[in-house]
Amino acid sequence: MSVIVNEVRRATYFDSMVLMRISRQIAGLPGVEEAGLFIGTPANKDILREAGILGPDGDKAESGDLILALRATDNVAGEAALVEARRLLDQPRISGPSSSRVGSSRTIRAAVHAMPNANLALISVPGHFAAAEARKALRCGLHVMIFSDNVPVEEEAALKRDARDLGLLVMGPDCGTSIVAGLPLGFANVVRRGEIGIIGASGTGIQEVSCLIARGGGGISHAIGTGGRDLQAQIGGITTLMAIDALDADEETEHIVLISKPPAASIVKLVVDRVAKSSKSFTICFLGAQDFALPANARSAPTLKAAAEIGLGRSLSEDQLKPPPMRSDRGKLVRGLFAGGTLCAEAQIVFRQAHLSVASNEPVPGAAPLHGRKGGHVMMDLGHDEFTRGRPHPIIEPAMRESALTEAVRDPQIGVILLDIILGYGAHLDPAGHVAGVLTGSDGGPLVIASVVGTDGDPQPRADQVRTLSAAGVIVAASGADAAEMAIRAIGTCDP
Amino acid sequence: METTHHTEPNNLLAAPPRVVNVGLELFAVNLVSQGAEVVHVQWRPPAGGISHLIGLLEKLRS
Amino acid sequence: MQGPRGSPLKLTEEANQEALRRILTGEPILIDVVPAAQVIPDLADHVILHAGPPISWEEMCGPMRGAVTGIAVFEGWAKDLDDAANKAIVGSFAFHPNHHFGAVGPMTGLTTRSQPLIVVENSAFGNRAYCTINEGLGKVMRFGGNDAEVLNRLRWIREVLGPALGRALRELGGVPLKPLIARGLTMGDEMHQRNVACSSLFLRQLAPALARTSKSKDELVACLEFIGRNDQFFLNIAMATGKALTDPARDLEGCSVVTAMSRNGTDFGIRVSGTGDRWFTAPVEMPVGIYFPGFSERDANPDMGDSAIVETIGLGAFAMAAAPAVIAYVGAGRAAEAAAFTRSMAEIVVGSNPAWVIPALDFAGVPTGIDLRLVVETGLAPTINTGIAHREPGIGQVGAGIVKAPLACFEQALVAFAETMDIE
């Protein structure tokens, strides 16, 4: 009979990455079925409740408390695991050499006092608290980038309106990537500076386009993340419009690329009207959407690759690489396992353009939802909330993709596996190595085609990652769109 | 001792930002390794996360 | 939420700036030493002022009770210690906080009618504050000592030292304390746990006047020796200075600046300007520090004394960066940690004091004006440097360390403070 064990530490806070690491160590202990260490916010309590490890003690925890929760096979295992969890929490934190050079404060106010020329706050606290912290930053005259998600949409709307009144930019919430004046912020890549500006509702979308442009010989002036909901009606594109104003006025920028999922018609009009007023040229990539009226200074791009090409003003070298033929004893299904949601969307779009049926847990218009379907091509967004609540994102921890990959390799119906390998600051230092390790000894398995989002300037240089993948038999395509097209060529054009 | 000043978005883009990092230490470490100017805020939930106190503080700041 | 007085934020910010201004522009002068009843007329027989917020005999800790029985005998209100204890039990004595009568006292902090009190006048605002004379180190009444040795020393202080100091100070025209404290900060003092520099500077200034006004050479020698061997002599003067500087900042509408922090060995109490004379109390915390040989946490008395008034004006733990040697009292720590304490306290204050600067922090002024709102928001409770008394009366100091003001005091205070602004 399993036992649930909870312990609550009042007024205790730890970085979510630290807690996740400890959670996974505890979950791996003998006799432990499930474990989670979380700050007691309502959203986190839901996660623990759904995982079946929230007991009455944990339920009483407040937002400033730390919950240690686990389910074990018996009391002995549970108690031992709790003891180990306490030990790991109480260990002195190891400060690396670089972190000792960072001045630190307990409040934004004190931080601005210590660095009076500060002009941007990067906020990655639990979503429950993010808007309040952003407000404090705005009051100190700082622009804000909110990495946190789970911020209520009404709070986002109010925050962006107030920021606009102050002439300050709010990038986010749920903004994972920005690049400002050449400085990568959050999860971003090292890309050459140049005259192409990017405004993106998607982090990985920004990453792919900025890397493709850089690898294609171009450069990025700035990449401004707007957060995933900015172009929803309730927000009204406040940040997108302010970003257009900013890039319009920026001398470095000559061309602007807009990246987003297709917004509602009224918002499309809002954006397009503003674009029309600019003297600069635009590429509008509303992923998958093509039927909207374009002003004279804009072109539309259905995919991230197309957006990069229009921005560069030339087509990126067509991938000459012909994939080796699939084994005849395998099925012809394609399984995409994506860490980047936008790359998952792009792959679906490429398949739909080729008139192939495709399903996904995050289907684009024209693709089917997953549930109830058996068979067929499937594109999985493994970075989506359902997989990442309470777990590290696969960009940070490739092991999160491991079981899906292993299962796909063993599935005789699957002829091609599509992967995205995302590099840059914040990403795992050797995702290619991890994939190579999983694939070792899987001869006779499906073709594995990967795109590698990154540059040679990244902490994990792209050329090295490509080499590691190639040595493991992975076919590396020049872009996400190219990978999807290669997969289509590999299976022929038969609809399964 | 809070000051507000109006900053045009262009001031954000004029030079690499000087960052106040609130939350994940990883971001501060990455920024430092790129030579950025950053101060890390060792964030804790305000008022120990007690919601009625947070509410009072918000109203007192209005 | 804009009331008739305008926004709460604006009201409080302005009130806090005014409170800070008043604290910073105070001019504390040590002008005299006189018998307590002379400056606190309410000090009749059987009235005993104590450290900390209000407390009854039943609630008092061991050292406080030891001091009470001792002082009752000293003042002639009881035949002996047992008689004093019986009288206390039946309610013969009236206990009041020092703070209610313009005074402060270290540790047990007992103030009674015949004891000589240091008088510090804030010449910028005209108010005065009082404190007993520091008895010295070892077995003393402020740690609950009450035997013949303790009482004889108190008698000598009353009959010889007090009057001698009074004569010398009047002859000198008073000792300005702000510049003296400023010098002490540059010499490794923080005015709570470490007062040796200020005590020395004070003695240097006073000695000629003492010599001129002394009744006899023996008396002069005794006074010089007594003061000269007490590294903590200046503590009581620093405490009276703290009260003299904060009193003008009391009772400002909408002001969230803390005007007093104090402990009675059982409860910790704070007062906030905007909520007037209300005490917000919570059980004291145990100090964390190092112990003299032969003693340990088991022997420690809970936190006690009005000396936290020193932190309330930006000294003590708030100025720890000036006194890295104090870190040794806190246990194995690096000198750089002293600066970390000061920086941390800078996050919960309104401003800093340009007259009291810390060379090691690039001459930054000490963090001044604890803001109730910031304490609650950050969860950073004010840190206090303190001596640790033995829990049994009469044994004395057993260690030194740091203690935090309980957050509960500030949380209660915030609710009451918000109510004064019609906010719930």
Short mmCIF file of C-alpha atoms in Angstrom, two decimals, chain C residues 35-45 47 49 101-102 113 117 130:
data_model
loop_
_atom_site.label_atom_id
_atom_site.label_comp_id
_atom_site.label_asym_id
_atom_site.label_seq_id
_atom_site.Cartn_x
_atom_site.Cartn_y
_atom_site.Cartn_z
CA PRO C 35 19.72 61.09 40.06
CA ALA C 36 16.84 59.48 38.16
CA ALA C 37 14.05 61.02 40.21
CA GLN C 38 15.33 64.44 39.24
CA VAL C 39 14.58 63.89 35.55
CA ILE C 40 11.81 61.30 35.79
CA PRO C 41 9.48 62.69 38.48
CA ASP C 42 7.18 59.67 38.22
CA LEU C 43 9.91 57.49 39.66
CA ALA C 44 8.44 57.18 43.13
CA ASP C 45 9.32 54.43 45.56
CA VAL C 47 8.39 52.06 40.70
CA LEU C 49 11.41 50.68 34.96
CA PHE C 101 9.58 57.51 30.54
CA GLY C 102 12.17 58.69 28.07
CA ARG C 113 14.70 56.65 41.56
CA LEU C 117 21.26 58.57 34.87
CA TYR C 130 18.27 58.84 29.83
#
